Structure formats: structure tokens, C-alpha cells
Tab-separated table of C-alpha atoms and ligand atoms in Angstrom:
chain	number	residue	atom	x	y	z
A	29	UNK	CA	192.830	74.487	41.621
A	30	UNK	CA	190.762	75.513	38.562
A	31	UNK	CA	187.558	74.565	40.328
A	32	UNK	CA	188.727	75.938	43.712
A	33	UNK	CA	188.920	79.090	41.879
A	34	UNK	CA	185.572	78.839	40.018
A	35	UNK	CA	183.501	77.700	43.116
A	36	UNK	CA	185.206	81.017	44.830
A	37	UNK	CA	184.265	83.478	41.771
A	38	UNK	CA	180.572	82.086	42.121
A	39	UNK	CA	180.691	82.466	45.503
A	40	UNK	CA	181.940	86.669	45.079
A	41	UNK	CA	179.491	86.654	42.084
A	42	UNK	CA	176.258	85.510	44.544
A	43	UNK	CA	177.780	88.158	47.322
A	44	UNK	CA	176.818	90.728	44.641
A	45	UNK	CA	180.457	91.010	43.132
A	46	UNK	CA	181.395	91.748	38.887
A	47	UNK	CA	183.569	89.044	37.527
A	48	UNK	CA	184.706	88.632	34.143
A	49	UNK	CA	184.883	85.055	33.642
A	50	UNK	CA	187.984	83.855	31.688
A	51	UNK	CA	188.106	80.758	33.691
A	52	UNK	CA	185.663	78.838	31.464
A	53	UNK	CA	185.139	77.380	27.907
A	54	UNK	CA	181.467	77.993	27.786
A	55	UNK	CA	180.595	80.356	25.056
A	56	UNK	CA	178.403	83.288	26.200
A	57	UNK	CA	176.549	83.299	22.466
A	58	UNK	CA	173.384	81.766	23.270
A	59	UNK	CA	172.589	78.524	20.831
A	60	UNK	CA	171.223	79.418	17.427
A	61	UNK	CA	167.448	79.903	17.965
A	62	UNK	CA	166.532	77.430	14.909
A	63	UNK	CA	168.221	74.986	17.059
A	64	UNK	CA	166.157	75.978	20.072
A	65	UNK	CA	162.902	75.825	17.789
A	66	UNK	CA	163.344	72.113	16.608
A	67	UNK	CA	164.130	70.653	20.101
A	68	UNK	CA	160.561	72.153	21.126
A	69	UNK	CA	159.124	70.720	18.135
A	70	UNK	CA	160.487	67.515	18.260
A	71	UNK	CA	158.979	67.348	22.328
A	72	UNK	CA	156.249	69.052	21.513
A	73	UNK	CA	155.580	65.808	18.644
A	74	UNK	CA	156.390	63.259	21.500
A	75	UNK	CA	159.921	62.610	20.781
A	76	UNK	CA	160.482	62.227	25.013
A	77	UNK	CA	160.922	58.822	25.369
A	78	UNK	CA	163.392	56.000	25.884
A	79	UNK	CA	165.480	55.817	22.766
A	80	UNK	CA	168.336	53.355	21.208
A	81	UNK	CA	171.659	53.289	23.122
A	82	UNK	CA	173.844	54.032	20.235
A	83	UNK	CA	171.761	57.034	18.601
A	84	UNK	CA	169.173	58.333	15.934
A	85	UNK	CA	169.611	56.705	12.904
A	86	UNK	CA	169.263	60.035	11.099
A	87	UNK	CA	171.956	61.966	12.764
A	88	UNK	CA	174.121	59.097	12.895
A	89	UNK	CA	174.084	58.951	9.099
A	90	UNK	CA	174.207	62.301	8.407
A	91	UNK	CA	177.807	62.391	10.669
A	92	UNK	CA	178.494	59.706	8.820
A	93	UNK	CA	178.174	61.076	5.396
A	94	UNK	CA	179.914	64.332	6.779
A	95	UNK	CA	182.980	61.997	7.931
A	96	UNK	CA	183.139	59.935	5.209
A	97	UNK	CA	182.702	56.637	7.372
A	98	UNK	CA	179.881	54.194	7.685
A	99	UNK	CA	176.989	55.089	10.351
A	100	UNK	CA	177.776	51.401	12.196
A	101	UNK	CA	181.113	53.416	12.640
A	102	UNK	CA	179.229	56.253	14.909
A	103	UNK	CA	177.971	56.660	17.823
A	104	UNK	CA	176.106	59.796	19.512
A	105	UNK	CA	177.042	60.244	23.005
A	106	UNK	CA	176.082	62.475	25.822
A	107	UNK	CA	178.807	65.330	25.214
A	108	UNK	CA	182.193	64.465	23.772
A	109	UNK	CA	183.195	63.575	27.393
A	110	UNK	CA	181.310	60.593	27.958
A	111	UNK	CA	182.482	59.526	24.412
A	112	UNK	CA	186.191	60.133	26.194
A	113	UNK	CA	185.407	58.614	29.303
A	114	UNK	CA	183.536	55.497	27.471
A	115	UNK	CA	186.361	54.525	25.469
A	116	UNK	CA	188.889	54.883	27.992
A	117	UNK	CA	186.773	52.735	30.363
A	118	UNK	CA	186.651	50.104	27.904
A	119	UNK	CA	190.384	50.810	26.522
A	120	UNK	CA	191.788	50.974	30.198
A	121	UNK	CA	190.328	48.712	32.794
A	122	UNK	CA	192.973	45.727	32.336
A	123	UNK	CA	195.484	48.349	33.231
A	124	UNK	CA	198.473	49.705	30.852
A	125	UNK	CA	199.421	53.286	29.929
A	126	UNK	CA	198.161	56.506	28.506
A	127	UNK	CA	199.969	59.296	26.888
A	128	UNK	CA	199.562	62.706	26.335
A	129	UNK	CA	200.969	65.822	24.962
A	130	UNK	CA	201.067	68.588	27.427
A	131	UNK	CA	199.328	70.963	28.422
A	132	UNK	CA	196.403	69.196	28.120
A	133	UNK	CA	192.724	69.410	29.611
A	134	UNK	CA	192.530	68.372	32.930
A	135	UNK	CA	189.855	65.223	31.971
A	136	UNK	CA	191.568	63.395	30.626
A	137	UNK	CA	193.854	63.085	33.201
A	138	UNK	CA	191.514	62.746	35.586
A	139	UNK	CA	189.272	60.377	33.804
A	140	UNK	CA	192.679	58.049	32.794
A	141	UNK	CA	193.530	58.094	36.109
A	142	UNK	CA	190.723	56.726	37.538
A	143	UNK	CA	190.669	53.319	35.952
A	144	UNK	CA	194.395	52.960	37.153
A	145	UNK	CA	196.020	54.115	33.851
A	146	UNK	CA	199.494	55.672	34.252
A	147	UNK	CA	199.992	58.782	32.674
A	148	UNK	CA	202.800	59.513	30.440
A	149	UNK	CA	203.316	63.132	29.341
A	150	UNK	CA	205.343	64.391	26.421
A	151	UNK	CA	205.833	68.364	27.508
A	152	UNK	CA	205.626	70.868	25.153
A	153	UNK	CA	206.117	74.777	25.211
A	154	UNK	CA	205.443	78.068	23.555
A	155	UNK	CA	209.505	78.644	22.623
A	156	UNK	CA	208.929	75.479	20.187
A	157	UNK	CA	205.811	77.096	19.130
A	158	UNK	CA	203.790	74.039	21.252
A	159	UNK	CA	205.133	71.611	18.282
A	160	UNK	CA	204.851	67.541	19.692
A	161	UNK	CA	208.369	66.076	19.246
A	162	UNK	CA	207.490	62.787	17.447
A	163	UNK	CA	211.012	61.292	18.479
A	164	UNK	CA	210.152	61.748	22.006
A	165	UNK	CA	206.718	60.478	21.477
A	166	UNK	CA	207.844	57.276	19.979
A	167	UNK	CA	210.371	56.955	23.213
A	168	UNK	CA	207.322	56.665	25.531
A	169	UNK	CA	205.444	54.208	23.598
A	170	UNK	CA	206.007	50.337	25.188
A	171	UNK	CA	204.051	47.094	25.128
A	172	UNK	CA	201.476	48.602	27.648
A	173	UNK	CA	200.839	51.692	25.664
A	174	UNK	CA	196.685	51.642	25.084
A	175	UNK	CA	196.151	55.216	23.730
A	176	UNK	CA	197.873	58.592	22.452
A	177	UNK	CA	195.344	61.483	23.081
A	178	UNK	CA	195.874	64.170	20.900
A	179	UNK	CA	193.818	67.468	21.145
A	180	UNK	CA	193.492	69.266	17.793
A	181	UNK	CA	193.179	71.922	18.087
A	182	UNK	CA	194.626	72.253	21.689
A	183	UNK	CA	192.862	73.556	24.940
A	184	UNK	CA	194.865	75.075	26.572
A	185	UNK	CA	197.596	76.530	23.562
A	186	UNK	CA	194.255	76.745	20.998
A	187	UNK	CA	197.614	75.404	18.901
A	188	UNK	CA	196.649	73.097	15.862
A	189	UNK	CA	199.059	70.476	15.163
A	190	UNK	CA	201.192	70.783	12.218
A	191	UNK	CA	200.202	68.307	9.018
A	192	UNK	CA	203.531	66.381	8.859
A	193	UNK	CA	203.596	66.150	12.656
A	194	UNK	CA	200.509	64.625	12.856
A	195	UNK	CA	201.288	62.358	9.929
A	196	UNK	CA	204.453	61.298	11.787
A	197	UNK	CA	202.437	60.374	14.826
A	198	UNK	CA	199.880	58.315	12.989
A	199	UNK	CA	203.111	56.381	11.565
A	200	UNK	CA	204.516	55.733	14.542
A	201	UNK	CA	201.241	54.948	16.345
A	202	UNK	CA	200.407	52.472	13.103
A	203	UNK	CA	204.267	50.709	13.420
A	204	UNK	CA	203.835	49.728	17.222
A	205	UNK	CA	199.885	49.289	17.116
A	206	UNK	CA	199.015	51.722	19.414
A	207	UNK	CA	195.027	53.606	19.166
A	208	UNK	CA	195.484	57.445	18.770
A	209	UNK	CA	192.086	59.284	20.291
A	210	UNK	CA	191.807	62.610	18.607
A	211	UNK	CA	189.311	64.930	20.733
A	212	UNK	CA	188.748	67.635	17.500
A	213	UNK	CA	186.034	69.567	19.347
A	214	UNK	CA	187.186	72.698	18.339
A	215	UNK	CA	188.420	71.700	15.020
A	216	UNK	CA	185.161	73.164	13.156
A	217	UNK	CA	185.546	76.472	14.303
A	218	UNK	CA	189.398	76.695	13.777
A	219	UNK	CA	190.907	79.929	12.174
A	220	UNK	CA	193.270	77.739	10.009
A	221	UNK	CA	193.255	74.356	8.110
A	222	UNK	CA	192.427	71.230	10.596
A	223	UNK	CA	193.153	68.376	9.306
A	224	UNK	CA	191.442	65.289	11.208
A	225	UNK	CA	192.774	61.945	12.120
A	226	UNK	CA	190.698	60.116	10.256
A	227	UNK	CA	192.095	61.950	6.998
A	228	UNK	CA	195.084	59.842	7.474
A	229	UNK	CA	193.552	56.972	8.908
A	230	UNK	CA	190.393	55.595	9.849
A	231	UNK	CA	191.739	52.835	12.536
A	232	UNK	CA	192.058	55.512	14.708
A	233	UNK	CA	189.012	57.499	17.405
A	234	UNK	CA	187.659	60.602	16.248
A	235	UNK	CA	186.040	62.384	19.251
A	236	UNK	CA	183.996	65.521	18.451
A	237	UNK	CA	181.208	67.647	20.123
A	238	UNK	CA	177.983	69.900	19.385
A	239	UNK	CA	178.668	71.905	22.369
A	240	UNK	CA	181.688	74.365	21.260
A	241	UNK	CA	180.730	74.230	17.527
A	242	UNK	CA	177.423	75.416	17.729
A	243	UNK	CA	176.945	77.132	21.303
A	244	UNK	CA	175.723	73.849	22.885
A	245	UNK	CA	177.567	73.135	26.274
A	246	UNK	CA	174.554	72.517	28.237
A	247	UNK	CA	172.977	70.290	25.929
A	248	UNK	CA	175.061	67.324	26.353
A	249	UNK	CA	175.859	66.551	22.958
A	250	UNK	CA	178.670	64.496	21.209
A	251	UNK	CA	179.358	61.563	19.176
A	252	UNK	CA	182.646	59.763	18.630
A	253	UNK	CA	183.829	57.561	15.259
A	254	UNK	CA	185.579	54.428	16.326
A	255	UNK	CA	185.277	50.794	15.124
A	256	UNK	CA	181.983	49.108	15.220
A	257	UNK	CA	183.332	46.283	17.736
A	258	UNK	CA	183.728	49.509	20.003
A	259	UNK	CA	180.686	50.954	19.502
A	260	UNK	CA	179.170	47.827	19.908
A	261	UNK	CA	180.930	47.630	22.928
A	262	UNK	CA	180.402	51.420	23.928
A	263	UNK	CA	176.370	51.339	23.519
A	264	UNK	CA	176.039	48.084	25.841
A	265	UNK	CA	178.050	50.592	28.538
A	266	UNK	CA	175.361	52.947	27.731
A	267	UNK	CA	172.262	50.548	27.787
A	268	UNK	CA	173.263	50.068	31.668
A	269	UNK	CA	174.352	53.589	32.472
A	270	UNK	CA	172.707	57.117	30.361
A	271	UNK	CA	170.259	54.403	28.476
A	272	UNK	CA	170.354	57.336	25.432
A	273	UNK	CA	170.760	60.969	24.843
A	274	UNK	CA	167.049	62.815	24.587
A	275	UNK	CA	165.963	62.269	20.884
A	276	UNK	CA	164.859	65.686	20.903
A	277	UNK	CA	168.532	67.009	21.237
A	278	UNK	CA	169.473	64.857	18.895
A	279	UNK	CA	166.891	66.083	16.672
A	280	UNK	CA	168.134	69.792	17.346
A	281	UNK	CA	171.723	68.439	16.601
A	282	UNK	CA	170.366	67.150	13.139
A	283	UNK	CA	168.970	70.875	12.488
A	284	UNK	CA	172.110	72.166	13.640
A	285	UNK	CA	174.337	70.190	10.945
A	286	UNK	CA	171.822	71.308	8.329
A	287	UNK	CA	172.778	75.059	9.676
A	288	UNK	CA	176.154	74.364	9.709
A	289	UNK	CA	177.394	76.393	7.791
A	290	UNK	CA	176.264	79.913	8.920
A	291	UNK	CA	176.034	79.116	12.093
A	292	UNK	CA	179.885	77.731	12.284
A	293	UNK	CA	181.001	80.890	10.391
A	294	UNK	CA	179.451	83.350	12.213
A	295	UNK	CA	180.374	81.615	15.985
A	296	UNK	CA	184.170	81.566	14.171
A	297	UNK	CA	184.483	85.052	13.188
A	298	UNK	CA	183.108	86.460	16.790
A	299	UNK	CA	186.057	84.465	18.026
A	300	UNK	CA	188.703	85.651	15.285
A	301	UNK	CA	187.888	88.902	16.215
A	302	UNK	CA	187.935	88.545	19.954
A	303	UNK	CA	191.918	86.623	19.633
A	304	UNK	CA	192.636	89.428	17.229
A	305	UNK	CA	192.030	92.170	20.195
A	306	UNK	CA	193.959	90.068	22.851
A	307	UNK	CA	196.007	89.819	20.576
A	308	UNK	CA	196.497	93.467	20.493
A	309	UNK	CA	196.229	93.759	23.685
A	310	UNK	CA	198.699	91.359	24.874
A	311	UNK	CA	201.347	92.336	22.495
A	312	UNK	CA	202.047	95.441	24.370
A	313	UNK	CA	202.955	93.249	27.293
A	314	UNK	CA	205.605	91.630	28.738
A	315	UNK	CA	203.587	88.203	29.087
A	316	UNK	CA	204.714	85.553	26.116
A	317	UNK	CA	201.907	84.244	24.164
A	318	UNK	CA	201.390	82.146	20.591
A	319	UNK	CA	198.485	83.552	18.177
A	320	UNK	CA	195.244	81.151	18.421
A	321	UNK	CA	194.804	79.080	15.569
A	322	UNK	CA	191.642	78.656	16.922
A	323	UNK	CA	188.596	79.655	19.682
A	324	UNK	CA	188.497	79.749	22.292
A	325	UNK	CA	191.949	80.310	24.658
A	326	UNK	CA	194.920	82.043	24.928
A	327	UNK	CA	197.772	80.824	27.287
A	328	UNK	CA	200.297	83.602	28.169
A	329	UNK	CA	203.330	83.341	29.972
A	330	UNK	CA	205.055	85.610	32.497
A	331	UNK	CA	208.674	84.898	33.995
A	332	UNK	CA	208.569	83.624	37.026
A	333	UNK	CA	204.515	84.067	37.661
A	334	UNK	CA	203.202	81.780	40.516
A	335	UNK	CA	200.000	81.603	38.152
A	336	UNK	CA	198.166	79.885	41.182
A	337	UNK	CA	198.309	82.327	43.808
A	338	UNK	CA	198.149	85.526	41.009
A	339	UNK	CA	194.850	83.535	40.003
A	340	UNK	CA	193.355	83.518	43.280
A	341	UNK	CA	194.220	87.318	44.341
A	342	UNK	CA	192.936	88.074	40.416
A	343	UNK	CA	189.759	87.078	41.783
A	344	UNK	CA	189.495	90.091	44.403
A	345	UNK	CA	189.436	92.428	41.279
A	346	UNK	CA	186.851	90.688	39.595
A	347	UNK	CA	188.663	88.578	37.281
A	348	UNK	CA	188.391	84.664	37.086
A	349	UNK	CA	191.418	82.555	35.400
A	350	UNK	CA	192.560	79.204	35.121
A	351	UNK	CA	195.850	78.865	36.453
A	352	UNK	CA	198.278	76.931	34.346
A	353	UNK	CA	199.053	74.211	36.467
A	354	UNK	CA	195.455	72.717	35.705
A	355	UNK	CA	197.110	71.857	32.262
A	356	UNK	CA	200.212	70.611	33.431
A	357	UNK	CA	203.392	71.622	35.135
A	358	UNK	CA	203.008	75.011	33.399
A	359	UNK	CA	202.960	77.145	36.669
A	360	UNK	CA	204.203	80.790	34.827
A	361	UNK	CA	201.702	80.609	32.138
A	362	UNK	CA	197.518	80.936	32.559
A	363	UNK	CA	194.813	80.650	30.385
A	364	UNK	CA	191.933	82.740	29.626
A	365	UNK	CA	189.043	81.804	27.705
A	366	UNK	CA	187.394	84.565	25.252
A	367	UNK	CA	183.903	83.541	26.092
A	368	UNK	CA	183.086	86.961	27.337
A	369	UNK	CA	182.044	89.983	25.172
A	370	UNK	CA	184.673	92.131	23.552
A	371	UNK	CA	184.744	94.917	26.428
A	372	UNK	CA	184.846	92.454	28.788
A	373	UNK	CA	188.169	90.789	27.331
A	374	UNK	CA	189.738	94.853	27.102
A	375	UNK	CA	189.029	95.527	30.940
A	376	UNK	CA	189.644	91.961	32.194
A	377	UNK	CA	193.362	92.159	30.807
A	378	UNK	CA	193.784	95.988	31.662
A	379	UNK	CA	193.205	94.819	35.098
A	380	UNK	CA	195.530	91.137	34.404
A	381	UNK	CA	198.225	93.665	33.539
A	382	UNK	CA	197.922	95.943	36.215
A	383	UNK	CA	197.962	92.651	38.834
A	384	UNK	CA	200.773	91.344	37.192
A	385	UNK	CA	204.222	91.425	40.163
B	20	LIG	N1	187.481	68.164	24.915
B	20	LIG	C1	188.040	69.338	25.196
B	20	LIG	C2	189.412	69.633	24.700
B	20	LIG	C3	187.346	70.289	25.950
B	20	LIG	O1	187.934	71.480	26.212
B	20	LIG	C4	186.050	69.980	26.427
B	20	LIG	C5	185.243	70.924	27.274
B	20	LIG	N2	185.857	71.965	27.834
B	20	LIG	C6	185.516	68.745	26.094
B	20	LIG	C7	186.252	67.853	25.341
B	20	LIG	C8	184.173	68.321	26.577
B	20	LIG	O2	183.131	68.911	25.896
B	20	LIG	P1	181.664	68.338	25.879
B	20	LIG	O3	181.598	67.203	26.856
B	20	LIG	O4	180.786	69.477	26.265
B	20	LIG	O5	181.430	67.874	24.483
């Protein structure tokens, strides 16, 4: 449905039509310029040819160093979702099952589902303040459990899991041997405390991205932490398939980490500012919603919305959302993504309100 309705919003945007695009986490910032700068430089020096399979020695250590593992632990990847669809390739091809938290993004369904994996989802909702019941968690884990994806913080809630929950789940996943993937690629520009999976422990998959964190989407940049057997395993999938990502993107990734700082601080207080004015805004509503703890979404709820149908006639008045049965059997709720400039988010949900039935 979600691409149904952003293949429809292009389509009114080419016949000349304003939309206000909620329907996408692609930030509108443009990427830092000194990131911009080295990638030229580093073509402009030659650095355009075939490369290693498993990433720049340079950036790999640096990520290292910032994670606190050993470099033979990473690997860079072409975006965080090849990293995802990688390991579940190699995790999932002999079958067995997957689960996940809900709502959850849409690829890893979709990518799980297409090596044969069954699904198994553990709901979760905004009156428990989106909080993973570890009890129920534990129930769905059996002999043929290969992986628990957790998404930290969550897309679409932008909900970031709770210390001693997470510390529960790592037990539990630890006691019946079962790999937890943590995607944390909005975890650097959270509003509040992340912890990361590998603070409790490193057996299990970090997955993180350039693209969210620094403004990147289009640049196809990624890298996940995993054991070396894996990444041995992960960079032979890569020598017959992407062969490397461009060594001058990695290069601009490398100047990117050195910039981290500002960079991350600035892209994280245009967001805080945009959830605090939906915030606002939505507060004055009837529609349910839980405060961000990080960029980029919110995910409100109105009784007894059919979010798929309201998200399709939204489109007529120039406003693109994702309906919130992309996430899940979460068919009153929607998400919007605050990857448009600040005027943009007052009018688009003046007009969401004034659609609502
Ligand atoms: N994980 C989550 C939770 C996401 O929302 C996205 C993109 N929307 C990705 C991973 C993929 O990001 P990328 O491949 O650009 O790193």
C-alpha cells in the first residue's frame, strides 16, 4: 500500500500538483557539504576503482574504535539494508523462523519472507507505551528460532526500547541461543539515551547506517558488526553480487565520522524541534500519539480510522502518508515522517485534521 500511495503522489506531483511528503524517511537536509567535498576529492585522486569486498581498512577501523570491537568484526555494506538482507540470506536459507516486534518496517518482512522464513510477530501498542513484553517474547522462541530483530529506536513508533527491557531480551535470547539483529540506524540522532546491543553483548548483530545519521540516503552507505565467521561469510556474498561499495563514499563516510559530532547535533536538533511542533500540534487533537524519542516519525492513532483509504483520499489534498498497515496490523494509526520543513509539517496536519471522518 505504502508504495501504491507513493507511486500515486509522484504521479499528482509530475501532473503539476503540491504534496507534502510525510510518506518517506528521506531527510530533506541536503548532506553536509564537507562530506560532498571529500567524495570529489577522493574521485578526483582516482579512488574509482574495484575495491575489497568487505571495506576500507580505514573506515572499518575507525567504526571499530567507535564500537569498541575489532575491525575483523566490521563490515561496510551498501546501506544498512543490504547488511539486513545479507545476514538474513545467510541466517535463513535452511529455513526456520524470524521474529519481530511490531510495528515494524516493512523490509524486513519482506526480505525474511523471501528466503521462506516464517514470521512471528510479538504486537505492541501505544496504550503500553509500545513497551516489548519479554514474557511473550520468550513464548515465541522454539528450536527453529534464527533471529529476533529489534529496531532501536523504532520506525514506525520512533519509540526507544527501555534499558531493562532490552537487557531482559538479550537474557532470554543468550538462555535459548538465539542471534538478536539490532538495526540502530537512528540510534545516533536519538533525543534520549540509546543504549546499543552490543553494550550488553557483543555475540549479537549491530546493524547501523550513514544514510539517516548524516543526510546520506542516496549514498548507499552502511556497515554492520557481527562475528568475523559472518563477515567472512557476508563479503564472499558480496565478491559475487555488489563486488564493493565506491571507495570514494567510503572515503566521504570516513570524513563524515570525523564531523560527527556537529553534524549529528545539528541534524538532531532540526528534528527535536520539528516533533516538538507536531507535538503541539497534535495535542490539540483527538488522534492518540506517544512523544518521539527520536527522528524521524510520529504514528498517531484515530478510533476507528481506515488509515488506508483516509491515506489515499489524503493524497487529493496534497498530502502523502504511510498508512499503518505497512507496519503491521495497525489499520487506525498512520505515520508521518518529519522530513519536510517546519511549515510544511503545520499545513500538512491542518489539512490531516480537517480530512479526518
Ligand atoms: N532500517 C530502518 C529501520 C529503516 O527505516 C531504514 C530506511 N528507511 C533502513 C534500515 C535502511 O536504510 P539504509 O539502507 O538507507 O541504510
Amino acid at each position: 500500500m505504502l508504495y501504491e500511495i507513493s507511486e500515486k503522489a509522484i504521479q499528482l506531483v509530475n501532473e503539476g500538483k503540491k504534496m507534502i511528503k510525510f510518506n518517506m524517511g528521506d531527510p530533506d537536509q541536503p548532506t553536509p557539504n564537507e562530506i560532498v567535498e571529500a567524495a570529489l576529492e577522493a574521485m578526483k585522486q582516482g579512488k574509482t576503482k574495484y575495491a575489497s569486498s568487505v571495506g576500507e581498512k580505514g573506515l572499518r577501523e575507525e567504526l571499530a574504535s567507535i564500537h569498541n570491537v575489532s575491525a575483523g568484526n566490521v563490515m561496510i555494506t551498501a546501506g544498512s539494508k543490504w547488511a539486513i538482507f545479507s545476514l538474513m540470506f545467510l541466517l535463513l536459507k535452511k529455513g526456520g523462523n524470524v521474529i519481530i516486534p511490531t510495528p515494524h518496517w516493512t523490509s524486513y518482512e519482506l526480505i525474511a519472507k523471501s528466503f521462506g522464513a516464517e514470521m512471528r510477530f510479538l504486537r505492541t501498542d501505544i496504550d503500553s507505551g509500545w513497551k516489548i513484553d519479554v514474557e511473550k517474547l520468550g513464548n515465541l522462541i522454539d528450536q527453529k528460532t534464527r533471529l529476533i530483530v529489534l529496531n532501536n529506536p523504532n520506525n514506525p513508533t520512533s519509540k526507544v526500547i527501555d534499558e531493562k527491557v532490552l537487557e531482559e531480551i538479550v537474557q532470554i535470547a543468550n538462555n535459548k541461543g538465539v542471534t538478536i539483529l539490532s538495526d540502530e540506524v537512528y540510534s545516533d540522532i536519538s533525543f534520549v539515551k540509546t543504549k546499543s546491543i552490543l553494550d550488553f553483548d557483543d555475540k549479537h548483530v549491530l546493524v547501523k547506517s550513514f544514510s539517516k545519521t548524516f543526510a546520506m540516503t542516496g549514498w548507499r552507505i552502511g556497515y554492520i558488526i557481527v562475528e568475523k565467521e559472518l563477515v567472512e561469510k557476508m563479503m564472499k556474498l558480496n565478491q559475487i553480487t555488489l563486488t564493493n561499495v565506491p571507495v570514494f563514499i567510503q572515503i566521504a563516510a570516513l570524513k563524515a565520522l570525523e564531523l560527527r559530532k556537529e553534524i549529528v547535533d545539528k541534524i538532531r536538533e532540526d528534528y527535536r524541534r520539528r516533533a516538538d511542533l507536531a507535538c503541539k500540534i497534535l495535542s490539540k487533537t483527538k488522534m492518540k500519539f506517544s512523544r518521539p524519542d527520536a527522528p524521524f516519525y510520529v504514528f498517531p492513532k484515530y478510533d476507528n480510522l481506515d488509515s488506508e483509504s483516509f491515506a489515499l483520499n489524503l493524497l487529493d489534498d496534497g498530502v502523502a502518508i504511510a498508512p499503518g498497515t505497512t507496519f503491521g496490523d495497525y489499520r487506525e494509526y498512520f505515520r508521518i515522517a518529519l522530513t519536510v520543513p517546519d511549515e510544511e509539517i503545520e499545513l500538512g496536519l491542518k489539512k490531516i485534521c480537517e480530512a479526518l471522518p
